[in-house]
PDB file of C-alpha atoms in Angstrom:
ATOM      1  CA  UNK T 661     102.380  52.949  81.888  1.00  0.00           C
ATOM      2  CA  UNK T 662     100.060  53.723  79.249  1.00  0.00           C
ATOM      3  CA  UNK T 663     100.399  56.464  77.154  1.00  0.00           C
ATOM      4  CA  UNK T 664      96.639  58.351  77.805  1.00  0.00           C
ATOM      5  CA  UNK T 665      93.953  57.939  74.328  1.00  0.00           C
ATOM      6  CA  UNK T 666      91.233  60.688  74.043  1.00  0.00           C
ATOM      7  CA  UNK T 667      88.004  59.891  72.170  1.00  0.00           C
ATOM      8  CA  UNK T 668      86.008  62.714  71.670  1.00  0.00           C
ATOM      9  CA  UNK T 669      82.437  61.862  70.135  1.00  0.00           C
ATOM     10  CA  UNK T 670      79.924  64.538  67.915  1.00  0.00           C
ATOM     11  CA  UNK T 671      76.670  63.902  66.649  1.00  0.00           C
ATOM     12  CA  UNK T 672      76.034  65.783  64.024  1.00  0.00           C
ATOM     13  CA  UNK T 673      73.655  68.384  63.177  1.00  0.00           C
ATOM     14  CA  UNK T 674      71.541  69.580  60.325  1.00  0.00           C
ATOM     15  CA  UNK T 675      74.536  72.933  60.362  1.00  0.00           C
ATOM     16  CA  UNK T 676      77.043  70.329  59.268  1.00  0.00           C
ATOM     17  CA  UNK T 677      74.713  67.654  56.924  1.00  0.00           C
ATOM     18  CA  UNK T 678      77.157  67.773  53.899  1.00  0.00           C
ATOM     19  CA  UNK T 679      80.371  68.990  55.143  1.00  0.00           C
ATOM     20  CA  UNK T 680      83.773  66.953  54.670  1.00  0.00           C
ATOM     21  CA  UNK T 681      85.143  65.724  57.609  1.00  0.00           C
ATOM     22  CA  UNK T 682      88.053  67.630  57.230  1.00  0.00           C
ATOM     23  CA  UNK T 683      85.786  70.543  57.440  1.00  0.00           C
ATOM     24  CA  UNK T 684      84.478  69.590  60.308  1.00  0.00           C
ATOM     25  CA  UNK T 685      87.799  69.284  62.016  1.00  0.00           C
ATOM     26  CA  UNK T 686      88.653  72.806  60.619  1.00  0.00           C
ATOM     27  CA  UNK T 687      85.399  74.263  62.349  1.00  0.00           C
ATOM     28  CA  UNK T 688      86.805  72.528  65.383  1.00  0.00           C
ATOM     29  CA  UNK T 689      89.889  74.424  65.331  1.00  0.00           C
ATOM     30  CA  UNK T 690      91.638  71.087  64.987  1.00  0.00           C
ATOM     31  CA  UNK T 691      95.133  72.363  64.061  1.00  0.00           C
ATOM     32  CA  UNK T 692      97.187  70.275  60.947  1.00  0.00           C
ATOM     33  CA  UNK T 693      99.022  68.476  62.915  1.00  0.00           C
ATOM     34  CA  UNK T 694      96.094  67.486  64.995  1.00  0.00           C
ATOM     35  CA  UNK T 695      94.817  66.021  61.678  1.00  0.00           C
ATOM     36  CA  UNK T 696      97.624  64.329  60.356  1.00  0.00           C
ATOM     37  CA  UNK T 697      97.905  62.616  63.281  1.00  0.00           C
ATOM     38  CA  UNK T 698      93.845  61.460  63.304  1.00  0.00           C
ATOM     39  CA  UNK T 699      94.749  60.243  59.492  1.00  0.00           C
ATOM     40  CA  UNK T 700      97.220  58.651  60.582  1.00  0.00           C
ATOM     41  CA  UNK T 701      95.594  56.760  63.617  1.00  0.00           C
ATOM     42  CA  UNK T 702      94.076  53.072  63.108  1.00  0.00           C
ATOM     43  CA  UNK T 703      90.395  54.108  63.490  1.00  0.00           C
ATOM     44  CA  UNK T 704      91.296  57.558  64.568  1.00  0.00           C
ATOM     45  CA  UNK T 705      88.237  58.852  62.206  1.00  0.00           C
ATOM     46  CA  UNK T 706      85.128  57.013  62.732  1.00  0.00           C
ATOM     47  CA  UNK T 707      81.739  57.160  61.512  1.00  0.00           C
ATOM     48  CA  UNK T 708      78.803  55.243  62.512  1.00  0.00           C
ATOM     49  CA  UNK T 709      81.704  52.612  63.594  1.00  0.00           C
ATOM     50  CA  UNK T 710      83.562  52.834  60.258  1.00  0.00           C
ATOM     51  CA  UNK T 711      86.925  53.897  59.347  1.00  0.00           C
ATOM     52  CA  UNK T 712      86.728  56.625  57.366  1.00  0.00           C
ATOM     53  CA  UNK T 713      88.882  59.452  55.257  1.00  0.00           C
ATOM     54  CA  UNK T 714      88.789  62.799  55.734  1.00  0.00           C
ATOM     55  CA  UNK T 715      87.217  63.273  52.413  1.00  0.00           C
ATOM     56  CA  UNK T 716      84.443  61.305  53.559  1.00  0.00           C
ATOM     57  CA  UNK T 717      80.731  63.380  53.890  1.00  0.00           C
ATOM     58  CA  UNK T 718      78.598  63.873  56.950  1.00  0.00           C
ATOM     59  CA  UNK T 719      75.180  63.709  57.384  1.00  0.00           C
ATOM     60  CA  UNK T 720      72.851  64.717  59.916  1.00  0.00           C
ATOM     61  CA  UNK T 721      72.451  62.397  62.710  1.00  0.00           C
ATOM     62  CA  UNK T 722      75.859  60.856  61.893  1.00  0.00           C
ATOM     63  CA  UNK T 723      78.253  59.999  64.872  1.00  0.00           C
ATOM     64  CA  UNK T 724      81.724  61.025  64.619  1.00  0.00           C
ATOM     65  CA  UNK T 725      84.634  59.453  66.982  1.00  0.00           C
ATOM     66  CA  UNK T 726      87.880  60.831  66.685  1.00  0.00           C
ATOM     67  CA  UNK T 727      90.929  58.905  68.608  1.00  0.00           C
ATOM     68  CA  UNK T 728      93.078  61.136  70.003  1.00  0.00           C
ATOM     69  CA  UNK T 729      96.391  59.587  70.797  1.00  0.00           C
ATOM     70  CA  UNK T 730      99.847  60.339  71.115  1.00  0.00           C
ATOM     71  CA  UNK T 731     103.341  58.006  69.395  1.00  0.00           C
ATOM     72  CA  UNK T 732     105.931  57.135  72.286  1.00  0.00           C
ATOM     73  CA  UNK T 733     108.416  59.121  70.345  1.00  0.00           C
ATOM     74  CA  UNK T 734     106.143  61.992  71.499  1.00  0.00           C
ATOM     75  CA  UNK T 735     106.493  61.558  74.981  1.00  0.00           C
ATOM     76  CA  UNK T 736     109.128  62.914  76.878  1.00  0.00           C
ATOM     77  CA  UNK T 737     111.516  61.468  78.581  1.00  0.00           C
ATOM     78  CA  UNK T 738     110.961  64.017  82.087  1.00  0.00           C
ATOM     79  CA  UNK T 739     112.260  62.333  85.168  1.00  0.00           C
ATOM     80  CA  UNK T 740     108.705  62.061  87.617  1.00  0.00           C
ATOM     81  CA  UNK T 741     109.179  63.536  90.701  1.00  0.00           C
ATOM     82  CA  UNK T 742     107.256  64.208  93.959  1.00  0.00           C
ATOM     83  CA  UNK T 743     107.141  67.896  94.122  1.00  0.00           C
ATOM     84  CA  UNK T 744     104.593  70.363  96.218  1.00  0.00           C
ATOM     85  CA  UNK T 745     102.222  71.505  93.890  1.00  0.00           C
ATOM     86  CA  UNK T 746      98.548  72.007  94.256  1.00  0.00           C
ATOM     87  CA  UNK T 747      96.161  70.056  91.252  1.00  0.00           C
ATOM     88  CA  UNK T 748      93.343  73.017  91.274  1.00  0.00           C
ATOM     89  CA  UNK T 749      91.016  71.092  88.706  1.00  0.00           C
ATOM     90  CA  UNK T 750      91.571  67.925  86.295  1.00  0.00           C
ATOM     91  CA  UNK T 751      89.978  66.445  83.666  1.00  0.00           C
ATOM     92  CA  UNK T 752      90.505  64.122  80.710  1.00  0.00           C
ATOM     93  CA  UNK T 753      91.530  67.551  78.849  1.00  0.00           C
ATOM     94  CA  UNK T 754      93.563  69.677  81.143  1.00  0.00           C
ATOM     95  CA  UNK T 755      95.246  70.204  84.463  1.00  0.00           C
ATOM     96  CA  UNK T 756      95.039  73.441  86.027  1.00  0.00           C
ATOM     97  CA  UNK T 757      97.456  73.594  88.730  1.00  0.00           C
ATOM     98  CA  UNK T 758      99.029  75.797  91.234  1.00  0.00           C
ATOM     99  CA  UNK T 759     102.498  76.603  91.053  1.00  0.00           C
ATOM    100  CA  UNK T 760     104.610  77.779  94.124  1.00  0.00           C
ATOM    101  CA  UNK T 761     107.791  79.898  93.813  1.00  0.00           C
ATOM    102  CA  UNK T 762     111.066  78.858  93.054  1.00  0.00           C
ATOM    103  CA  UNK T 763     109.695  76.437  90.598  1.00  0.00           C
ATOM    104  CA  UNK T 764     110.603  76.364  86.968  1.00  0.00           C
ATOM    105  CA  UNK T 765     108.629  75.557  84.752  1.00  0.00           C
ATOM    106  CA  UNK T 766     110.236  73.626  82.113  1.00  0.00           C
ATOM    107  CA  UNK T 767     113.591  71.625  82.391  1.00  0.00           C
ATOM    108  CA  UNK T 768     117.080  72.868  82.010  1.00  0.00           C
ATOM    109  CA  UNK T 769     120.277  73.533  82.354  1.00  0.00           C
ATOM    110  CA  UNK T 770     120.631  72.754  86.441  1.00  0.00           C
ATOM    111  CA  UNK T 771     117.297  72.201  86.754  1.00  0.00           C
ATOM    112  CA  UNK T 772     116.435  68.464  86.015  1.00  0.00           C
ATOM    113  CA  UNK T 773     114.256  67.606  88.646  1.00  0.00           C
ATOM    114  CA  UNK T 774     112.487  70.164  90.361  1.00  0.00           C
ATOM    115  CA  UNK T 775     110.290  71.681  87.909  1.00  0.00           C
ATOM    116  CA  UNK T 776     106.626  71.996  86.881  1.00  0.00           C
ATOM    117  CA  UNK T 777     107.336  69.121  84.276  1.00  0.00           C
ATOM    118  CA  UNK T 778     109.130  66.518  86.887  1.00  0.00           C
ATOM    119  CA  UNK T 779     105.736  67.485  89.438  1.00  0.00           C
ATOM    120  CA  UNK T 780     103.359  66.391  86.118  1.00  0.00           C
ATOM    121  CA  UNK T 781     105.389  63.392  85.509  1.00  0.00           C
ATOM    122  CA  UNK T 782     104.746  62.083  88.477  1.00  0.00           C
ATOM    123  CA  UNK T 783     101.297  63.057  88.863  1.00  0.00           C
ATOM    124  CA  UNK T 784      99.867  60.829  85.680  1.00  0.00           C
ATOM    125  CA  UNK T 785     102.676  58.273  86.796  1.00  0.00           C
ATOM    126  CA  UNK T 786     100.508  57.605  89.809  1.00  0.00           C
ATOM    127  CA  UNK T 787      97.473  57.368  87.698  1.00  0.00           C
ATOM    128  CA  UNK T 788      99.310  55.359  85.513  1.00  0.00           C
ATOM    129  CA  UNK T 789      99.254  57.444  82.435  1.00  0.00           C
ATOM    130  CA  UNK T 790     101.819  58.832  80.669  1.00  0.00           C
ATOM    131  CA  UNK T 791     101.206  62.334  78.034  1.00  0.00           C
ATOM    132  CA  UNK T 792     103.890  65.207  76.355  1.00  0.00           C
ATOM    133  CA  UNK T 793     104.334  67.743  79.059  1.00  0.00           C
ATOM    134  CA  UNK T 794     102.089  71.402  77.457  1.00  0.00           C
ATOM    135  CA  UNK T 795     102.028  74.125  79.702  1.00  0.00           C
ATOM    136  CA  UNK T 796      99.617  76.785  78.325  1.00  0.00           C
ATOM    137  CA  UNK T 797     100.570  79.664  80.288  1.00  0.00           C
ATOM    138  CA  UNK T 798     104.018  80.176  81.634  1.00  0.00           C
ATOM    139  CA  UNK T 799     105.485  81.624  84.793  1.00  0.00           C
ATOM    140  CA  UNK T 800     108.222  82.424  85.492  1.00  0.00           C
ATOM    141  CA  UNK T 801     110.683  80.597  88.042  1.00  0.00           C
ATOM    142  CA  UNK T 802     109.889  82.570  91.074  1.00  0.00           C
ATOM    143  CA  UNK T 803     106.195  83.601  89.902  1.00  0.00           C
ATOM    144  CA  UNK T 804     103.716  81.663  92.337  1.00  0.00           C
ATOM    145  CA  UNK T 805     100.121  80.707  90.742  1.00  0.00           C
ATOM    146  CA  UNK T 806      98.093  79.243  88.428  1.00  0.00           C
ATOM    147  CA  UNK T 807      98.916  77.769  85.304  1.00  0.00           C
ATOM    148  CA  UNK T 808      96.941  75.277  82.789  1.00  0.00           C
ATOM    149  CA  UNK T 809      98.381  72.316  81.133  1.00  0.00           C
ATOM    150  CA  UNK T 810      96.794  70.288  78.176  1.00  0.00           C
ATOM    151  CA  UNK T 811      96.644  66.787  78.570  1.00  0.00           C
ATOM    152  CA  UNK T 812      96.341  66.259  74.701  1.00  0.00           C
ATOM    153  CA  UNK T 813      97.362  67.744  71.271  1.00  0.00           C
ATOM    154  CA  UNK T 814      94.295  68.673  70.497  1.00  0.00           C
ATOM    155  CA  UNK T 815      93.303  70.557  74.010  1.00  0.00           C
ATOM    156  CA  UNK T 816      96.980  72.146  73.336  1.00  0.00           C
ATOM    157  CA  UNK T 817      95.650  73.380  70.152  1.00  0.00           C
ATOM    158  CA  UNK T 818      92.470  75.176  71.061  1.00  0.00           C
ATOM    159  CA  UNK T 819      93.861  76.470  74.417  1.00  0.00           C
ATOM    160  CA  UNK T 820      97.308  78.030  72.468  1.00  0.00           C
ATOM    161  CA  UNK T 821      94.853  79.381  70.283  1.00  0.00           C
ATOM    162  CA  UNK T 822      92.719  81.209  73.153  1.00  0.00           C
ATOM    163  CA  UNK T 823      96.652  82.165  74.275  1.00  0.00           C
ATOM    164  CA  UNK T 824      96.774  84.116  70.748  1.00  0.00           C
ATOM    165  CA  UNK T 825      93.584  85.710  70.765  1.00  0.00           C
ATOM    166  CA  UNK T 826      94.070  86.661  74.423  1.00  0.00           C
ATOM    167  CA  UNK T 827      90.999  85.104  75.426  1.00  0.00           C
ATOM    168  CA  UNK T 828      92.603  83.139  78.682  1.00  0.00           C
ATOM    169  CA  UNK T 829      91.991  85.901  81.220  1.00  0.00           C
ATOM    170  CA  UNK T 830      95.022  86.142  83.951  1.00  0.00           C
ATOM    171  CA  UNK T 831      95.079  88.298  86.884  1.00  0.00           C
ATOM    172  CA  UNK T 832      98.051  88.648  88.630  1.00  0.00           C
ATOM    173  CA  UNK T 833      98.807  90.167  92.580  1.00  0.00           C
ATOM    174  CA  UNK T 834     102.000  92.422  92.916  1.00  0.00           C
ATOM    175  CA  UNK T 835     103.189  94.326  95.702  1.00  0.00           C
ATOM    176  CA  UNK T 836     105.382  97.614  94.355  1.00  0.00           C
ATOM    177  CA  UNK T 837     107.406  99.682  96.029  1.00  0.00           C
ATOM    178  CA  UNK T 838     105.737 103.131  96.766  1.00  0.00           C
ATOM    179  CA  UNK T 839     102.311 104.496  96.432  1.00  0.00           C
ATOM    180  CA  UNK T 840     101.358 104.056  92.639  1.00  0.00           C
ATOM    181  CA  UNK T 841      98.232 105.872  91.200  1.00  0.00           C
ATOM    182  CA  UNK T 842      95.029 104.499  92.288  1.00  0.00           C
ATOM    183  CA  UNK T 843      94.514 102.533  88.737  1.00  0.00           C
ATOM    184  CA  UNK T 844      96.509 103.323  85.182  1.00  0.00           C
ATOM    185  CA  UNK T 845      97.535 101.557  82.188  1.00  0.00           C
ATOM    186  CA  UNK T 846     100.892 101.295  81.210  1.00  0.00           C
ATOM    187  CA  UNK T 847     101.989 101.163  77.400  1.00  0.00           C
ATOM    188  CA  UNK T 848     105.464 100.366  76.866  1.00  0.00           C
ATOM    189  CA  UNK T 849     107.016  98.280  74.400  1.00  0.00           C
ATOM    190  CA  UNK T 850     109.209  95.760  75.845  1.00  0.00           C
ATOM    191  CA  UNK T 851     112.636  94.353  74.201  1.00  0.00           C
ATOM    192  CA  UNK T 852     115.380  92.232  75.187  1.00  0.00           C
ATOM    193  CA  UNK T 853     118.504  94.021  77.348  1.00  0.00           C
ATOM    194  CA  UNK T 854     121.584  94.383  74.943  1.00  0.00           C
ATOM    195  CA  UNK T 855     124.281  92.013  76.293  1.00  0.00           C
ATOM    196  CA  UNK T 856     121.733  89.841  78.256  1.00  0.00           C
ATOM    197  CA  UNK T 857     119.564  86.890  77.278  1.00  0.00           C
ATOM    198  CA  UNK T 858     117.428  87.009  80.208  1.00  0.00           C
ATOM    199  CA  UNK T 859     116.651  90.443  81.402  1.00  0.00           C
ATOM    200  CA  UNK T 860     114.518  92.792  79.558  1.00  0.00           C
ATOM    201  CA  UNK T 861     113.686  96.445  79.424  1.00  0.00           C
ATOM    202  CA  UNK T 862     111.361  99.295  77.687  1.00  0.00           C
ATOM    203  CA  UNK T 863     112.594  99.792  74.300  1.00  0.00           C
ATOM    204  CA  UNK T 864     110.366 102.801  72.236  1.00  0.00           C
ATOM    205  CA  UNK T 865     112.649 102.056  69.287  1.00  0.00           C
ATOM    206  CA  UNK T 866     112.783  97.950  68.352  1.00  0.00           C
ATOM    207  CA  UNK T 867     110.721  96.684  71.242  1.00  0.00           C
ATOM    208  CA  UNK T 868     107.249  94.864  71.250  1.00  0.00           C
ATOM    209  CA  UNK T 869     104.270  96.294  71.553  1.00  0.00           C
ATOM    210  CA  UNK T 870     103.399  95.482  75.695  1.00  0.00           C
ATOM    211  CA  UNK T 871      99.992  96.540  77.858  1.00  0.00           C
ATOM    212  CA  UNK T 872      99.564  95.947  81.381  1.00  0.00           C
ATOM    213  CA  UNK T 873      97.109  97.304  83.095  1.00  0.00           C
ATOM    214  CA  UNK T 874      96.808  97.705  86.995  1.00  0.00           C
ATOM    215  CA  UNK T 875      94.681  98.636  90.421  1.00  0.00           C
ATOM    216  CA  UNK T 876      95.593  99.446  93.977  1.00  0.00           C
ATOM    217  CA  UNK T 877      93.806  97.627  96.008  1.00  0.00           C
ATOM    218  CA  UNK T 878      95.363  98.555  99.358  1.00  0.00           C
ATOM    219  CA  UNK T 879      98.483 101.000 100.092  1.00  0.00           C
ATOM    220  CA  UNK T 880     100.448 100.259 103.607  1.00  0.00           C
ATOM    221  CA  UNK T 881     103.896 100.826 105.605  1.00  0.00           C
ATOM    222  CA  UNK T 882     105.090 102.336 101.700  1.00  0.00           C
ATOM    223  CA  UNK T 883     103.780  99.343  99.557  1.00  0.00           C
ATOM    224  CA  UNK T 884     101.309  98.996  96.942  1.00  0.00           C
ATOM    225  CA  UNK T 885      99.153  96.176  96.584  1.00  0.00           C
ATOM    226  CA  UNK T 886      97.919  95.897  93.002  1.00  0.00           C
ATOM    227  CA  UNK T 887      95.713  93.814  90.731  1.00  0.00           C
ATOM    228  CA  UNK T 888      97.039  93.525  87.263  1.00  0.00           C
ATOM    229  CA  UNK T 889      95.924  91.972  83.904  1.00  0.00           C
ATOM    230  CA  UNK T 890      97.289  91.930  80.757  1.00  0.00           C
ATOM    231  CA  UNK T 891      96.847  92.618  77.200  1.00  0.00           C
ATOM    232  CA  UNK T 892      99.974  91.043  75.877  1.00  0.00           C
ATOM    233  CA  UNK T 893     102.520  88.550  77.418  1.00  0.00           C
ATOM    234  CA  UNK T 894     105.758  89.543  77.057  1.00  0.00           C
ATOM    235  CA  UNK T 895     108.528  88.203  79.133  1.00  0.00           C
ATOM    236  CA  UNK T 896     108.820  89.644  82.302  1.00  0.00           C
ATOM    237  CA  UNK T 897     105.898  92.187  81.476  1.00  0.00           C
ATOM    238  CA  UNK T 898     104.939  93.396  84.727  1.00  0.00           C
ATOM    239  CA  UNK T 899     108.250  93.020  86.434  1.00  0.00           C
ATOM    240  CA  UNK T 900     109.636  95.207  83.970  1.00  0.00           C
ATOM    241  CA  UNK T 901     106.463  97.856  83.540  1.00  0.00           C
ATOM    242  CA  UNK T 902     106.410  98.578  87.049  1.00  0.00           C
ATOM    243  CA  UNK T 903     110.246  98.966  87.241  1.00  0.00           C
ATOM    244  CA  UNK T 904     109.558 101.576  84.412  1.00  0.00           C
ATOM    245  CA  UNK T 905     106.904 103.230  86.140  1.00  0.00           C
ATOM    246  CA  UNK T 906     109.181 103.830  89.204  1.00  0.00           C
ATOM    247  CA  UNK T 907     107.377 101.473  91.384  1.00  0.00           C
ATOM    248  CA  UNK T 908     109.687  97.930  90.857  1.00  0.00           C
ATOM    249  CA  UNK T 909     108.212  94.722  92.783  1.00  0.00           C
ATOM    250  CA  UNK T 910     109.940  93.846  95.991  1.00  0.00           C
ATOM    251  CA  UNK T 911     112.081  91.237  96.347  1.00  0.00           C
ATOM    252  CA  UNK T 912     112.847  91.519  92.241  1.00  0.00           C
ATOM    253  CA  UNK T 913     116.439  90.221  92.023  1.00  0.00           C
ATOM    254  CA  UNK T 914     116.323  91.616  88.268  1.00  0.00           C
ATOM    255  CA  UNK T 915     114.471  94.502  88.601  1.00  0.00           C
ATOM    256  CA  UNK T 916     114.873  95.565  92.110  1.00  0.00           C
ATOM    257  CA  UNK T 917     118.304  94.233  93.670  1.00  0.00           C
ATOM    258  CA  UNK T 918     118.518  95.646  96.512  1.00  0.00           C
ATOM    259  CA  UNK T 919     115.671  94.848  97.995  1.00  0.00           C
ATOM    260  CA  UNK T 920     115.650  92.224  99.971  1.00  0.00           C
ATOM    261  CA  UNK T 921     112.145  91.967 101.646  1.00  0.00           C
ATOM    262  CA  UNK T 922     111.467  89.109  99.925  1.00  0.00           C
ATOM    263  CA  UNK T 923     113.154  86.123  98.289  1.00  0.00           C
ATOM    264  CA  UNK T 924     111.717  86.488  94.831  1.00  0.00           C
ATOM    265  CA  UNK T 925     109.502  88.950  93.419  1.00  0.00           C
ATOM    266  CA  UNK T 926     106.097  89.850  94.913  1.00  0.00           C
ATOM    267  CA  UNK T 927     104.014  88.549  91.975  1.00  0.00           C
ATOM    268  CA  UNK T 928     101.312  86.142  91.918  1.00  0.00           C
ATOM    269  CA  UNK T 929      98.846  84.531  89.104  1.00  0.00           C
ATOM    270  CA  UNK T 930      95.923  84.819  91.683  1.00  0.00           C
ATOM    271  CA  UNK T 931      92.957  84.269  89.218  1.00  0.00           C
ATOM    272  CA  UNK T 932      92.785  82.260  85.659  1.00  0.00           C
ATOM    273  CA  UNK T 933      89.420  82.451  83.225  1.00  0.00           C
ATOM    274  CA  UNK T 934      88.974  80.255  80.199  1.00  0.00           C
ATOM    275  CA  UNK T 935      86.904  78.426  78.078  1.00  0.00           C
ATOM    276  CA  UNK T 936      87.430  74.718  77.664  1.00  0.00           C
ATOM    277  CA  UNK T 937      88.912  73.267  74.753  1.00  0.00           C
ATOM    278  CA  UNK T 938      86.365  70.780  74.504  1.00  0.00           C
ATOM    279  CA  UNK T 939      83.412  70.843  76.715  1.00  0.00           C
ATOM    280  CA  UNK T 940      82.992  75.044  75.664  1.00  0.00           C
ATOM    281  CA  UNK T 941      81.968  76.126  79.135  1.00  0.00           C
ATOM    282  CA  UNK T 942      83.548  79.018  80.699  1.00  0.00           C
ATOM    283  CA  UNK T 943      86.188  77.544  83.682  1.00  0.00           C
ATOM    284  CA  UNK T 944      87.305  80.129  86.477  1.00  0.00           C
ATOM    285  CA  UNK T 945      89.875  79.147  89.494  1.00  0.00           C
ATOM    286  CA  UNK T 946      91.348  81.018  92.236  1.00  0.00           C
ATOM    287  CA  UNK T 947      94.340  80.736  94.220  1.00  0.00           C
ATOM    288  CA  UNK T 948      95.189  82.047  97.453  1.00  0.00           C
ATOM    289  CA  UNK T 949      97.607  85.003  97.992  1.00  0.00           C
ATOM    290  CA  UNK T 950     100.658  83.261  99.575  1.00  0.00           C
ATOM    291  CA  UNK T 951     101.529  83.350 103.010  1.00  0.00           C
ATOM    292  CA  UNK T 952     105.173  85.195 102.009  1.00  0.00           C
ATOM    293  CA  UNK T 953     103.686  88.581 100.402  1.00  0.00           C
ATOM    294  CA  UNK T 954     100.117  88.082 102.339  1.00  0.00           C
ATOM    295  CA  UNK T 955     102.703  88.812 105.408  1.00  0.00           C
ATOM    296  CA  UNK T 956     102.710  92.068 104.441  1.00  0.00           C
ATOM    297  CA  UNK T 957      99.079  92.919 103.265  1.00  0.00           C
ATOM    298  CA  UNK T 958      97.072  90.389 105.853  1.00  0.00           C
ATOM    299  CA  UNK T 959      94.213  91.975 105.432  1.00  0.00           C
ATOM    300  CA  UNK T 960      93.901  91.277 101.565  1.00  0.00           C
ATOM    301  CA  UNK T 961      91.887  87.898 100.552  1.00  0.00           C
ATOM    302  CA  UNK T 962      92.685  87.392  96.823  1.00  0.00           C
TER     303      UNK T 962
END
């Protein structure tokens, strides 16, 4: 299996005649380890064919090729494994895929082969390719929805960056118990439960800062169906905000114990917006409500 090369080529333009190439990589967002690596690739800096420094200087109507490629040591060593998840877009870059429930994301503890990273694994082991495992945007285990890897360090750069400046737009589908105001937004910092790693709770005094705003779309048999998006990602965010606000998600085991409506909380990443780390055109997916909370709102199309 080969571990997967990018080359990414510029020509350059009378903005940049002059400029380093170091510059250029700055202007690029190329983050430092991003460039040590390209320094330390055999031709990872090219221009006009030649292997160049990153002191060298660019002139208009140069052609810059950088070599994108990732050591073994940098690949993990994630078991591949044939799991049911949805590719919603792919590219050199990126993967944009669509997570069901009861999937975690990451390895651990108990979980060695049934997770987001085992179901990548084996999806470039079939196309015989073979890159570190970078999911952008986390869910949690039982969260269903979409979620973005990067393919590359440098795509992991620019799209962790768009993470920061909250510039990847996520909406989310809940269903809440109770009839919640028609829209709102909640602000309430969020902190870690004493005595607990995992759970969380609204902390005025030593939590972090946490906005989350919502809509009801539909209100039935006591439920609210909502549309949320948020301004910060905090763990557990709107699990926890709508707890606060008296109207927990069903099926919460956390949050909402006793009900048992559903097996894991009624939350969904229905829609994902971003730009693309490389190409710079604006990418929007959608991904169905699924079946186990459209059971109880069948008339919603997400």
């Amino acid at each position: 299996m080969r571990i997967m090369d990018r080359i990414l080529t510029y020509t350059i333009t009378k903005d940049a005649d002059g400029w380093s190439i170091l510059r250029f990589l700055k202007e690029i967002h190329c983050s430092h380890s991003v460039i040590t690596r390209l320094k330390k690739t055999e031709c990872g800096i090219l221009v006009n064919g030649e292997w160049v420094h990153v002191t060298h200087l660019l002139k208009a109507g140069d052609t810059l090729v950088l070599k994108l490629t990732e050591p073994e040591s940098a690949v993990q060593s994630i078991l591949p494994c044939s799991l049911p998840v949805s590719i919603v877009y792919e590219d050199a870059d990126l993967l944009v895929v669509n997570k069901p429930s009861g999937m975690p994301v990451h390895p651990s503890l108990g979980h060695f082969e049934n997770t987001l990273a085992n179901a990548a694994a084996y999806h470039a082991q079939q196309k015989h390719e073979s890159y570190p495992f970078r999911c952008i945007s986390r869910l949690d285990r039982d969260t269903s929805g979409l979620t973005v890897i990067a393919k590359h360090a440098y795509s992991s750069c620019i799209l962790n960056e768009q993470m920061r400046e909250r510039k990847i737009q996520r909406i989310y589908y809940a269903i809440a118990e109770g009839k919640t105001d028609t829209e709102g937004t909640i602000y309430a910092p969020i902190a870690r439960k004493k005595d607990t790693i995992i759970e969380r709770t609204v902390d005025f005094l030593s939590g972090e800062a946490a906005i989350t705003h919502y809509q009801r779309l539909a209100y039935k048999d006591g439920l609210s169906f909502l549309r949320l998006h948020l301004e910060t990602g905090r763990t557990h965010q709107i699990r926890v905000h709508m707890q606060y606000t008296g109207h927990p998600l069903i099926g919460d085991f956390l949050y909402n114990p006793k009900d048992t409506r559903m097996k894991r909380q009624a939350l969904h990443a229905g829609n994902l917006k971003f730009v693309h780390p490389v190409r710079g055109e604006l990418l929007q997916f959608t991904a169905p409500l699924p079946e186990d909370m459209l059971q109880f709102f069948p008339m919603i199309i997400s």
